[in-house]
Short mmCIF file of N, CA and C in Angstrom, two decimals:
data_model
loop_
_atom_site.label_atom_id
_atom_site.label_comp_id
_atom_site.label_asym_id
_atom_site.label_seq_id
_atom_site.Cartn_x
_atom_site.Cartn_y
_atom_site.Cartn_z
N UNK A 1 0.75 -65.17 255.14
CA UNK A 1 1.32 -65.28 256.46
C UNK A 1 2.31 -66.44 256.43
N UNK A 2 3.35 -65.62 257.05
CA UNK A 2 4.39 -67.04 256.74
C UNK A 2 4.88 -67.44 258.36
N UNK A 3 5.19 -68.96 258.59
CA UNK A 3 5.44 -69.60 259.98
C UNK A 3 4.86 -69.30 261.34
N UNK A 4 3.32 -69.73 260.84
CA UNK A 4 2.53 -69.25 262.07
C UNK A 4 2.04 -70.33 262.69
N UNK A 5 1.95 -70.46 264.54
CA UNK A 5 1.65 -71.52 265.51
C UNK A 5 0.02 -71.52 265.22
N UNK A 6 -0.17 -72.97 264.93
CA UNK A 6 -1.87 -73.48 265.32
C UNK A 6 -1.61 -74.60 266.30
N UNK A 7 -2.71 -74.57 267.46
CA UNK A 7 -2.47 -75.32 268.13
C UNK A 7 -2.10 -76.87 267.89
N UNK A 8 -0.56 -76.92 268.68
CA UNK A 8 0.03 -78.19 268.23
C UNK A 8 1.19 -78.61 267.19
N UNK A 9 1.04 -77.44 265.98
CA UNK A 9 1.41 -77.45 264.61
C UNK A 9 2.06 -76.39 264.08
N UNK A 10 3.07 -76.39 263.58
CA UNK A 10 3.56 -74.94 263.07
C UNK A 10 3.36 -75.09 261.57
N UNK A 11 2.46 -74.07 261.04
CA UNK A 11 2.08 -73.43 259.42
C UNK A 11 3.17 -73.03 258.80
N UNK A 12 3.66 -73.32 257.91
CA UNK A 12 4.58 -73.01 257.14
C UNK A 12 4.53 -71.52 256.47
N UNK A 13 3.33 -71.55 255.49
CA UNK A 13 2.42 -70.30 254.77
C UNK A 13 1.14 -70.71 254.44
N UNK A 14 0.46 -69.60 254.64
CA UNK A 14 -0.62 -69.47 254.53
C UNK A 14 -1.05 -68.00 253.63
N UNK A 15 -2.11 -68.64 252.88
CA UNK A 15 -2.02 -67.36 251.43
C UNK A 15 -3.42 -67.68 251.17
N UNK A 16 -4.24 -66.37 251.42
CA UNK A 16 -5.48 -66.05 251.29
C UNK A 16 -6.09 -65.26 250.34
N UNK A 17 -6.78 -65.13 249.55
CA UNK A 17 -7.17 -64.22 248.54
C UNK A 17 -8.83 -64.13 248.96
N UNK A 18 -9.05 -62.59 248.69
CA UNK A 18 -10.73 -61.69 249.34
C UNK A 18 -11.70 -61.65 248.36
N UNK A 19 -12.85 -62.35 248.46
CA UNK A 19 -13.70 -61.95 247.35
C UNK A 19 -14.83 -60.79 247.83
N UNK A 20 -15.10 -60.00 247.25
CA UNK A 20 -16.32 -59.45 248.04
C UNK A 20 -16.02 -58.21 249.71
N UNK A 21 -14.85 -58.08 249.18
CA UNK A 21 -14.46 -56.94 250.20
C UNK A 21 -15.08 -55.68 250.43
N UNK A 22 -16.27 -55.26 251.56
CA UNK A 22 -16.62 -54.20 251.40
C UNK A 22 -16.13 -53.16 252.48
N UNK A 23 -15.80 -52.48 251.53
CA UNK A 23 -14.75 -51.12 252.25
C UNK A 23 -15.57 -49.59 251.86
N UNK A 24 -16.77 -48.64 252.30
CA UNK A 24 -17.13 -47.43 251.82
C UNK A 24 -15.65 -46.47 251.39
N UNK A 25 -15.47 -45.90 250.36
CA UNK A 25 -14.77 -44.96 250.43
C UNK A 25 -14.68 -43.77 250.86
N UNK A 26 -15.30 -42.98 251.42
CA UNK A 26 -15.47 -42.29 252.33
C UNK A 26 -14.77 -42.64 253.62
N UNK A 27 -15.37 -43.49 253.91
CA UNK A 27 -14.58 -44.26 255.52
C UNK A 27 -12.58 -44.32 255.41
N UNK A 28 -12.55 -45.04 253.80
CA UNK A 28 -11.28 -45.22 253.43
C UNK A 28 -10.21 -43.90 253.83
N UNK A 29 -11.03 -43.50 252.54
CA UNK A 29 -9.99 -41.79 252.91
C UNK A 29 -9.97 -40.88 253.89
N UNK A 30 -11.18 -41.28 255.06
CA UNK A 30 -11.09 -40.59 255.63
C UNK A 30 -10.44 -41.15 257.15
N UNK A 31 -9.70 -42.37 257.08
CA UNK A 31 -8.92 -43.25 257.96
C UNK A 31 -9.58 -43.71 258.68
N UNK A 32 -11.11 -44.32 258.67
CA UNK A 32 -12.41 -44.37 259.64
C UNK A 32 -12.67 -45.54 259.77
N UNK A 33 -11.53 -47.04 259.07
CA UNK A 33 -12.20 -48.52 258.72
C UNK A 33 -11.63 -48.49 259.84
N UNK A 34 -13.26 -49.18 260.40
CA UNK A 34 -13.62 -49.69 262.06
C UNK A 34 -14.07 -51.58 261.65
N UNK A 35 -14.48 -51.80 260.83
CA UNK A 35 -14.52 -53.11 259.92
C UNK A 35 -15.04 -53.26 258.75
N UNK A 36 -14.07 -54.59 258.14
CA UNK A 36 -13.80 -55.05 257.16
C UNK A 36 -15.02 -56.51 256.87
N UNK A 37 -16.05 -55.94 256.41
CA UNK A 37 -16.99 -57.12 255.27
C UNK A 37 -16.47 -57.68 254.63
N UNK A 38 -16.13 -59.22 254.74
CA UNK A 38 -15.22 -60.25 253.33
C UNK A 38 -16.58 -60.89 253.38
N UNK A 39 -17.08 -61.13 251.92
CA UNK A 39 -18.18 -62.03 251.53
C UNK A 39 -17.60 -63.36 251.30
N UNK A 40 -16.37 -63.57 250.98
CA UNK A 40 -15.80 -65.21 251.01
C UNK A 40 -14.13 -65.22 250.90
N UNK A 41 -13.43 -66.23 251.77
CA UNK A 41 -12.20 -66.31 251.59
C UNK A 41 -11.19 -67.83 251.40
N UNK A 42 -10.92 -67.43 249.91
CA UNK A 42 -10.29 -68.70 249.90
C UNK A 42 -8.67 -68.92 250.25
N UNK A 43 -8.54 -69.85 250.22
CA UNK A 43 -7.06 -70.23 250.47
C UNK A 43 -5.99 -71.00 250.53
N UNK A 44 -4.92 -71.16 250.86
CA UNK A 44 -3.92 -72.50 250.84
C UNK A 44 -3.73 -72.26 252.10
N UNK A 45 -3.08 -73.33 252.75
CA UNK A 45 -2.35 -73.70 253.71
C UNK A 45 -1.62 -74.52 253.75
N UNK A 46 0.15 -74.62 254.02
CA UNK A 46 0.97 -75.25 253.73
C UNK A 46 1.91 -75.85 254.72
N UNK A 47 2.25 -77.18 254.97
CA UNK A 47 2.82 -77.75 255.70
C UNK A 47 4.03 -78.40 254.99
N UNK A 48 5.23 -78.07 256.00
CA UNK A 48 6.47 -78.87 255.57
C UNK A 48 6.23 -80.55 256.16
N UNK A 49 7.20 -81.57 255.70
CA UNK A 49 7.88 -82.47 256.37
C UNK A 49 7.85 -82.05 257.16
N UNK A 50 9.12 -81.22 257.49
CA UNK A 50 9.73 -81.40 259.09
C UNK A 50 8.68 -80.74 260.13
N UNK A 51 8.13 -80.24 259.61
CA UNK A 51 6.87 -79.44 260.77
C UNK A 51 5.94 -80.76 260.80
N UNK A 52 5.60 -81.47 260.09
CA UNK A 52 4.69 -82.24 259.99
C UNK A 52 5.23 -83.26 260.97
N UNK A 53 6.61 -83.55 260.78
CA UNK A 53 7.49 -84.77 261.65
C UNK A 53 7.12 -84.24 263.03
N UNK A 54 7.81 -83.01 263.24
CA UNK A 54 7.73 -82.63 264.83
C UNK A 54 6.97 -82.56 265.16
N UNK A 55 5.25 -82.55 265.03
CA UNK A 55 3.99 -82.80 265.71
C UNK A 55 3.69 -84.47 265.49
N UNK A 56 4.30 -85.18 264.42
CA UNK A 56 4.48 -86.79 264.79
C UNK A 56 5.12 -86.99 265.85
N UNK A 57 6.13 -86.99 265.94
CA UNK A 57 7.20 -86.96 266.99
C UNK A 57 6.30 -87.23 268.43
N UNK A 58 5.30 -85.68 268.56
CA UNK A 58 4.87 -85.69 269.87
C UNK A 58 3.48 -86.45 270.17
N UNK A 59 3.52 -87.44 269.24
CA UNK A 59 1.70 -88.41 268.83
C UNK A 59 2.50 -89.97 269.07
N UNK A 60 1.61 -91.01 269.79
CA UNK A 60 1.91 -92.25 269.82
C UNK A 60 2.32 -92.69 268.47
N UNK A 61 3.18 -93.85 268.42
CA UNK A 61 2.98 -94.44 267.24
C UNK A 61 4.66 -94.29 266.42
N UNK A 62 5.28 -92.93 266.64
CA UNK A 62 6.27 -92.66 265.65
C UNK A 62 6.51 -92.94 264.33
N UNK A 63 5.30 -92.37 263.77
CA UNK A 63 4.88 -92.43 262.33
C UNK A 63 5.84 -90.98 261.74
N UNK A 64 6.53 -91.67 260.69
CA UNK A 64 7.55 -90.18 260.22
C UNK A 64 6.63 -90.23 258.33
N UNK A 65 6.69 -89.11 257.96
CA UNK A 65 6.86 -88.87 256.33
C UNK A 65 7.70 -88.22 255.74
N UNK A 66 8.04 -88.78 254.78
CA UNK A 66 8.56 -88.03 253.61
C UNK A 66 8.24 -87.84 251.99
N UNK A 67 8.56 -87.27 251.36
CA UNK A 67 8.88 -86.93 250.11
C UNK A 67 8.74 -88.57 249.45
N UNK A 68 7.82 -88.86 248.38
CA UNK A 68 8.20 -90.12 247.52
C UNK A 68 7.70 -89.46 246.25
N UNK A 69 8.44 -88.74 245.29
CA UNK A 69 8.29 -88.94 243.51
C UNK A 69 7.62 -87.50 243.89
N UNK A 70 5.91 -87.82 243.34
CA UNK A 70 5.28 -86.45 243.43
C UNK A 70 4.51 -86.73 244.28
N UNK A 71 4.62 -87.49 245.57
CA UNK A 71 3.93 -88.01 246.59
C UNK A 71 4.79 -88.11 248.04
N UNK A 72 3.97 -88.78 248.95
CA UNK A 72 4.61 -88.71 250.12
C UNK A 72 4.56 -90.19 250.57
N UNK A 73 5.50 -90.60 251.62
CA UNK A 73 4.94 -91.95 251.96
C UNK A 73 5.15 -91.69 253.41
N UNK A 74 4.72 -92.63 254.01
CA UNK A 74 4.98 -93.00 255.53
C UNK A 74 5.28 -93.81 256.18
N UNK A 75 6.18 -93.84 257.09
CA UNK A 75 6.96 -95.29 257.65
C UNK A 75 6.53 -95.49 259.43
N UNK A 76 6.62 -96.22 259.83
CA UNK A 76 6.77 -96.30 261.54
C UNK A 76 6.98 -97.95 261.79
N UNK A 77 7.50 -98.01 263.28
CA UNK A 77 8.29 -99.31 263.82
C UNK A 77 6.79 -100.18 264.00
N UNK A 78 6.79 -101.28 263.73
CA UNK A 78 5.59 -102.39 264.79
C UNK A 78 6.40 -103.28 265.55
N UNK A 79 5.70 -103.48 266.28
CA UNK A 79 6.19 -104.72 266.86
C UNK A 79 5.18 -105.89 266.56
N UNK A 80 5.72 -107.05 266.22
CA UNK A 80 5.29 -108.23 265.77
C UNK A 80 5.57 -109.14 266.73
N UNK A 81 4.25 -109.86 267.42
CA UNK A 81 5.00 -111.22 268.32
C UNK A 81 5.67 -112.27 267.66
N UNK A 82 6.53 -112.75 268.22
CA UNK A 82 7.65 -113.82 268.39
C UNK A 82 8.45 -112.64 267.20
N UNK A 83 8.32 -112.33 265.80
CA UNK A 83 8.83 -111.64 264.91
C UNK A 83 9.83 -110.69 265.73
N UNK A 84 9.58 -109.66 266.44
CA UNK A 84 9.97 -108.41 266.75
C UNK A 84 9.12 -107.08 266.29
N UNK A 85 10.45 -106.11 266.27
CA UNK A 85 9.61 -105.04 265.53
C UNK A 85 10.43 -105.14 264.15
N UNK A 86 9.49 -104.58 263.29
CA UNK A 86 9.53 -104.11 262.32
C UNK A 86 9.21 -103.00 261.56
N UNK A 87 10.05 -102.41 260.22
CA UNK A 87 9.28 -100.95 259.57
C UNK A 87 8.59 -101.22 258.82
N UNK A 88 7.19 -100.62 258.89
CA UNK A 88 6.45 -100.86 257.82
C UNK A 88 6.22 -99.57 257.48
N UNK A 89 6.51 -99.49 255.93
CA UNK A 89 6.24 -97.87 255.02
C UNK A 89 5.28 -98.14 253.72
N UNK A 90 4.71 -97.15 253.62
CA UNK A 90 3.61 -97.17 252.82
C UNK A 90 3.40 -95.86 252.13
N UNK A 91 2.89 -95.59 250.68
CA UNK A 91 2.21 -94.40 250.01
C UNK A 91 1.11 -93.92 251.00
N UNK A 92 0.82 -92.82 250.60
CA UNK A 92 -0.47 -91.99 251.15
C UNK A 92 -0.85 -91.23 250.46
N UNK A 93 -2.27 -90.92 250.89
CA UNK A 93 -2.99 -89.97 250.59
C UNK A 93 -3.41 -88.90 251.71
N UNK A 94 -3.59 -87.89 251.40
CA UNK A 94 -3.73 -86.50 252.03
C UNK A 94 -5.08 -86.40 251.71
N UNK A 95 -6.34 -86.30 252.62
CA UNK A 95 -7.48 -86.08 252.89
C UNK A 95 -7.92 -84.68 253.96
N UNK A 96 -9.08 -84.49 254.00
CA UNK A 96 -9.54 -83.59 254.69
C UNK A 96 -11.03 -84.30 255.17
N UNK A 97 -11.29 -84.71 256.51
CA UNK A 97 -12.72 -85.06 257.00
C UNK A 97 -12.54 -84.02 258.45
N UNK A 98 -14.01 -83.51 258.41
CA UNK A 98 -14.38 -82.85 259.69
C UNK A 98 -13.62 -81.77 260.02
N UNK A 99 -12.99 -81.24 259.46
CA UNK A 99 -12.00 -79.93 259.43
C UNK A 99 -10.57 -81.18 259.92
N UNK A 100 -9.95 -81.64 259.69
CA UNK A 100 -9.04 -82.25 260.32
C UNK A 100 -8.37 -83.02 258.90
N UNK A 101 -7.39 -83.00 259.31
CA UNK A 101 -6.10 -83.32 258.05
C UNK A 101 -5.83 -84.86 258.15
N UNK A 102 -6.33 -85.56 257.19
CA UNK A 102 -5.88 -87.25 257.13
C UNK A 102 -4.67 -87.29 256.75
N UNK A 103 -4.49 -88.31 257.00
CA UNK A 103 -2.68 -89.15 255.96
C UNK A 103 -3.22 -90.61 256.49
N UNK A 104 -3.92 -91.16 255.33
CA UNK A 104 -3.73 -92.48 255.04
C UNK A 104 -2.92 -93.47 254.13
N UNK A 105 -2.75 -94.44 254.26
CA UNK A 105 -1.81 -95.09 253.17
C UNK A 105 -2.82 -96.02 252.46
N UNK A 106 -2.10 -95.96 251.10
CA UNK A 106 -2.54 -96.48 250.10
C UNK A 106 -2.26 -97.51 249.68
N UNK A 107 -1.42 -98.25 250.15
CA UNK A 107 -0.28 -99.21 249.86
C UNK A 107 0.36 -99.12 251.16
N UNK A 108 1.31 -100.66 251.42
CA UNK A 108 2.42 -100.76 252.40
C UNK A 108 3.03 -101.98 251.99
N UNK A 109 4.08 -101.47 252.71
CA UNK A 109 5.04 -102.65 252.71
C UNK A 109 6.01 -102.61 253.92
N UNK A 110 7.07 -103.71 253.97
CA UNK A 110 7.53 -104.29 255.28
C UNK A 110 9.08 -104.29 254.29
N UNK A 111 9.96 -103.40 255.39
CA UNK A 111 11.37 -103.14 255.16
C UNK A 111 12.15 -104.29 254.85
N UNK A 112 12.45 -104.66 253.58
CA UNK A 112 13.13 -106.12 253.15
C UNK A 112 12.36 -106.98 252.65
N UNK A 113 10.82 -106.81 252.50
CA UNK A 113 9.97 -107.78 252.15
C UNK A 113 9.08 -107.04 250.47
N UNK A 114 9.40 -105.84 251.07
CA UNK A 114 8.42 -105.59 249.65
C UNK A 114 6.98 -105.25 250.01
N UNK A 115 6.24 -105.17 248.75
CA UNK A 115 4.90 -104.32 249.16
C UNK A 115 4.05 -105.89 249.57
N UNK A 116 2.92 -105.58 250.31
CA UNK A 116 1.98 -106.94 250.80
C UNK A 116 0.52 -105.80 250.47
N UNK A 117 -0.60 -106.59 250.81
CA UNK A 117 -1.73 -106.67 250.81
C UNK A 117 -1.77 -105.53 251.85
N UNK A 118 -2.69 -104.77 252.42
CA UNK A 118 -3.10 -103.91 253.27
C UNK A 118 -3.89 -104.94 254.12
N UNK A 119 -3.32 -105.01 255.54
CA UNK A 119 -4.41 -105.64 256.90
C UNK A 119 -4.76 -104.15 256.97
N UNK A 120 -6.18 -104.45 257.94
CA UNK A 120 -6.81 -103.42 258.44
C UNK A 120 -6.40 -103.10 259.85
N UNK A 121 -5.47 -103.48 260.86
CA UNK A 121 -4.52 -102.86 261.28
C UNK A 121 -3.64 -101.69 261.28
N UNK A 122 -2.73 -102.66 259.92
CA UNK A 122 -1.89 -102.06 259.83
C UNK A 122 -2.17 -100.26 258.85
N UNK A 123 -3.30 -100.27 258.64
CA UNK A 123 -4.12 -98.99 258.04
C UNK A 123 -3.80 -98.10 258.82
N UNK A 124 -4.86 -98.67 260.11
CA UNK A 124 -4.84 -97.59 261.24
C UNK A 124 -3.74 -97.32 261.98
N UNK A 125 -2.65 -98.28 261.90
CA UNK A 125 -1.38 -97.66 262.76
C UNK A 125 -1.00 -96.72 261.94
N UNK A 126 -0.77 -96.68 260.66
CA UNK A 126 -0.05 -96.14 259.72
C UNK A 126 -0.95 -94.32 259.88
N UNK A 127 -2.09 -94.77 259.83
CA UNK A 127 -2.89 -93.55 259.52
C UNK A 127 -2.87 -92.75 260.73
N UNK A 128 -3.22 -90.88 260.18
CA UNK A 128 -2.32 -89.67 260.92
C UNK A 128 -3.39 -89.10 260.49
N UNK A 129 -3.71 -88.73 261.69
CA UNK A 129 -5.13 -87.35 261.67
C UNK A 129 -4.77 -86.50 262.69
N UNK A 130 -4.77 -84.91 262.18
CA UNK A 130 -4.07 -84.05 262.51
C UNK A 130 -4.99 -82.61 262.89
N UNK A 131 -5.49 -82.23 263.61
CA UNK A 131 -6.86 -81.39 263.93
C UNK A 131 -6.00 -80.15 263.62
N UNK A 132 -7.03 -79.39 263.56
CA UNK A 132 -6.63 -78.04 262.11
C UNK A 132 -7.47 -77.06 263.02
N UNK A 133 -7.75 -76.70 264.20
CA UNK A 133 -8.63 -75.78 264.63
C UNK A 133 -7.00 -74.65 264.83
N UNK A 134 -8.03 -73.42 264.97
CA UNK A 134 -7.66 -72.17 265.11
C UNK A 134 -6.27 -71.47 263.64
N UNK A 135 -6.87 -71.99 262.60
CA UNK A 135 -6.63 -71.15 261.32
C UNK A 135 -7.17 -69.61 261.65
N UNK A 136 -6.51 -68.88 260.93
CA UNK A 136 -6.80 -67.55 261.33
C UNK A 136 -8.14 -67.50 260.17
N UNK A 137 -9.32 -65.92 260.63
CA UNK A 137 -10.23 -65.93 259.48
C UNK A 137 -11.10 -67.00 259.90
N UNK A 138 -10.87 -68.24 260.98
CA UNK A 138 -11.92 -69.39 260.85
C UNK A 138 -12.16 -69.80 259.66
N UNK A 139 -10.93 -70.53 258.97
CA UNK A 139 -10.55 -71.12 258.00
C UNK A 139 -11.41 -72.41 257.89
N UNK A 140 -11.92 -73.01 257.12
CA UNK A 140 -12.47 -74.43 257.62
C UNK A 140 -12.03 -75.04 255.98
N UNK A 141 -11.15 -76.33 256.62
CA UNK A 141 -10.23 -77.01 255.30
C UNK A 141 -11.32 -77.79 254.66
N UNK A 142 -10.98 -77.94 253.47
CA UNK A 142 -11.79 -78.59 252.22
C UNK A 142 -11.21 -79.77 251.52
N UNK A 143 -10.07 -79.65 251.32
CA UNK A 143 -9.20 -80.76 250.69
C UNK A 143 -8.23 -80.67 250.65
N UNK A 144 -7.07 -81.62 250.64
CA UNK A 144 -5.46 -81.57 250.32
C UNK A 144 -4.97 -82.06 249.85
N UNK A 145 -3.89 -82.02 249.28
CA UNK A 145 -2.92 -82.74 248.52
C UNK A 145 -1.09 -83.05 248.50
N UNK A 146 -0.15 -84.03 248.41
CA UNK A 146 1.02 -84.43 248.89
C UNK A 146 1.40 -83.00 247.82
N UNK A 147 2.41 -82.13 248.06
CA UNK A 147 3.17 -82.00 247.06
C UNK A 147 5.26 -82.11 247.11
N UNK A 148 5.87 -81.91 246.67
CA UNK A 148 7.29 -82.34 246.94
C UNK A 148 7.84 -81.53 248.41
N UNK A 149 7.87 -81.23 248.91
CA UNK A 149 7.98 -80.67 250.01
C UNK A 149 6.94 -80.65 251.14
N UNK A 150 5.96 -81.32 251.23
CA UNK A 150 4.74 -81.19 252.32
C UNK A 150 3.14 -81.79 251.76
N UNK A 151 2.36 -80.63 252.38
CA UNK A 151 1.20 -80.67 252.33
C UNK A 151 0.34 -79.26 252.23
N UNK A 152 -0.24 -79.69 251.05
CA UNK A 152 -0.92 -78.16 250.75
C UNK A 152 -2.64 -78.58 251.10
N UNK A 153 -3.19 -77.97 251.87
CA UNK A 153 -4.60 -77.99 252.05
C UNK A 153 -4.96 -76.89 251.56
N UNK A 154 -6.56 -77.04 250.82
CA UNK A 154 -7.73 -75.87 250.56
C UNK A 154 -8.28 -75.29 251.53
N UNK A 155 -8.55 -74.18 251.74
CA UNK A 155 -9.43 -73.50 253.29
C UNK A 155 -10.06 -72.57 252.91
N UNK A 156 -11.46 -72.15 253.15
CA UNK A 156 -12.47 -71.13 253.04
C UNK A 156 -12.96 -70.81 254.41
N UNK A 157 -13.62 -69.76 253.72
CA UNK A 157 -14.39 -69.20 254.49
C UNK A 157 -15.32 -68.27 254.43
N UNK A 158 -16.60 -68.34 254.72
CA UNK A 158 -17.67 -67.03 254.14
C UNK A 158 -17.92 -66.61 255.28
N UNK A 159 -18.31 -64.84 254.85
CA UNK A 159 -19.22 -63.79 255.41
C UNK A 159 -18.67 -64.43 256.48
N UNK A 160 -17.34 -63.44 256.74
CA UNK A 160 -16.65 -63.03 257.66
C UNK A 160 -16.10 -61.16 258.20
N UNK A 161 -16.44 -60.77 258.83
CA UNK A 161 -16.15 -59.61 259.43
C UNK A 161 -14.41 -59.08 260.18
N UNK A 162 -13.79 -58.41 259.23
CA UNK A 162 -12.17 -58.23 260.39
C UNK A 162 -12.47 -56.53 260.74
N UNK A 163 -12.14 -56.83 262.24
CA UNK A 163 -12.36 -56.07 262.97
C UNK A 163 -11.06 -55.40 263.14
N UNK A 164 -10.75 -53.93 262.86
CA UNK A 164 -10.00 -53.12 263.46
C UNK A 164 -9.36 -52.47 264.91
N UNK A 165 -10.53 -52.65 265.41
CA UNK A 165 -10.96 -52.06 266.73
C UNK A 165 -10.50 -53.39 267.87
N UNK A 166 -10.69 -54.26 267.64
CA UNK A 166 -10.32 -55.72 268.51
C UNK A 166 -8.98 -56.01 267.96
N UNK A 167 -7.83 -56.08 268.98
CA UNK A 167 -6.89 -57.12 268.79
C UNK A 167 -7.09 -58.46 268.85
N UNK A 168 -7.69 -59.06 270.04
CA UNK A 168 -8.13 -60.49 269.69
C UNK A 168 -9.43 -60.69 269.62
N UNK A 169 -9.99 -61.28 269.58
CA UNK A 169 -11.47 -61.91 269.95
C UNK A 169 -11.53 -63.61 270.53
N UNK A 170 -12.61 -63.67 270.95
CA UNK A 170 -12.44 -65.78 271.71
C UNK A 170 -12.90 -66.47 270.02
N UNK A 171 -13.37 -65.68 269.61
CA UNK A 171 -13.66 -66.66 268.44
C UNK A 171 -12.64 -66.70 267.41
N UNK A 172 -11.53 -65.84 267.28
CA UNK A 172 -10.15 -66.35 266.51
C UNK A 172 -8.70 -66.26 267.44
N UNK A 173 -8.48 -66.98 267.55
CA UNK A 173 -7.44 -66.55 268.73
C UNK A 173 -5.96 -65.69 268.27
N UNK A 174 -5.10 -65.22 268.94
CA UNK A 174 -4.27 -64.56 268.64
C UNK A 174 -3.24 -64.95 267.28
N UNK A 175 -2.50 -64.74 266.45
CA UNK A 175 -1.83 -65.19 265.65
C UNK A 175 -0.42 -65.27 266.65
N UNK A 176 0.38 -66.27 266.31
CA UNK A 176 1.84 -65.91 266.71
C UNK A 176 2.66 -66.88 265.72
N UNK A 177 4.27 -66.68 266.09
CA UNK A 177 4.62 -67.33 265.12
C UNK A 177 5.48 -68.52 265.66
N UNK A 178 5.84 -69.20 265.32
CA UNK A 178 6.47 -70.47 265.45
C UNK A 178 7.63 -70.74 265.16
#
């Protein structure tokens, strides 16, 4: 599935592979699949920059990322008393806790100064948690990783049922695209 809306967030692609698909043949040929048995489904899910920016954009803080090497980093303004504001940018890491997408930094530094020590502050301004509900399938993320263009997360899912007969249901909500 390519450029699909989750609440908040627009998906870039999303690419699922079926283990355990039970389909009778009989039913098959005879045009009768009313539902689809998946015993487990794994998957990617992929986020650009700029999709990633434009749901920063709309979060306190104006934390932006980009592209660093085979990694990503992250920058945003502070304000410092008597100092002013300042940019502080930093490496990250791409996590997954509680179904929800981290971006913490690993490192920082201050625009003109170079890298410093990590305050525990400046962690949490820097750091970007990004809620991941309504993946199609009831996806539930596992882990992620920076790659040159975004963010690729892991997503499963077991002993799941797709229904023919239902266009939507409350327990996966509609797909659309973004």
């Amino acid at each position: 599935m390519h450029r699909i809306a989750v609440p908040d967030l627009c998906v870039d692609d999303i690419n699922v592979h079926l283990n355990g698909v039970h389909v009778p043949f009989r039913k098959m040929i005879g045009n009768d699949v009313k539902t689809v048995p998946i015993d487990r489904v794994v998957g990617s899910v992929r986020f650009t920059f700029a999709d990633l920016n434009a749901y920063l954009a709309t979060q306190p803080g104006k934390v932006q990322l980009a592209p660093a090497g085979t990694g990503m980093q992250v920058s945003a303004p502070v304000d410092i008393p008597i100092v002013g504001q300042i940019t502080v940018f930093g490496d990250v890491q791409a996590s997954v806790q509680n179904n929800r997408l981290t971006i913490a930094p690993t490192g920082i530094g201050v625009k003109g100064l170079g890298a410093l020590s990590i305050p525990h502050g400046a962690v949490q301004i820097l750091t970007v948690t990004v809620p991941l509900s309504g993946l199609p399938m009831n996806l539930q993320l596992t882990s992620a990783k920076a790659t040159s263009t975004g963010i690729e997360v892991t997503a499963e899912a077991d002993h799941i049922t797709l229904d023919a007969t239902q266009t939507t249901t409350t327990a996966t909500p509609p797909i659309r695209g973004c």
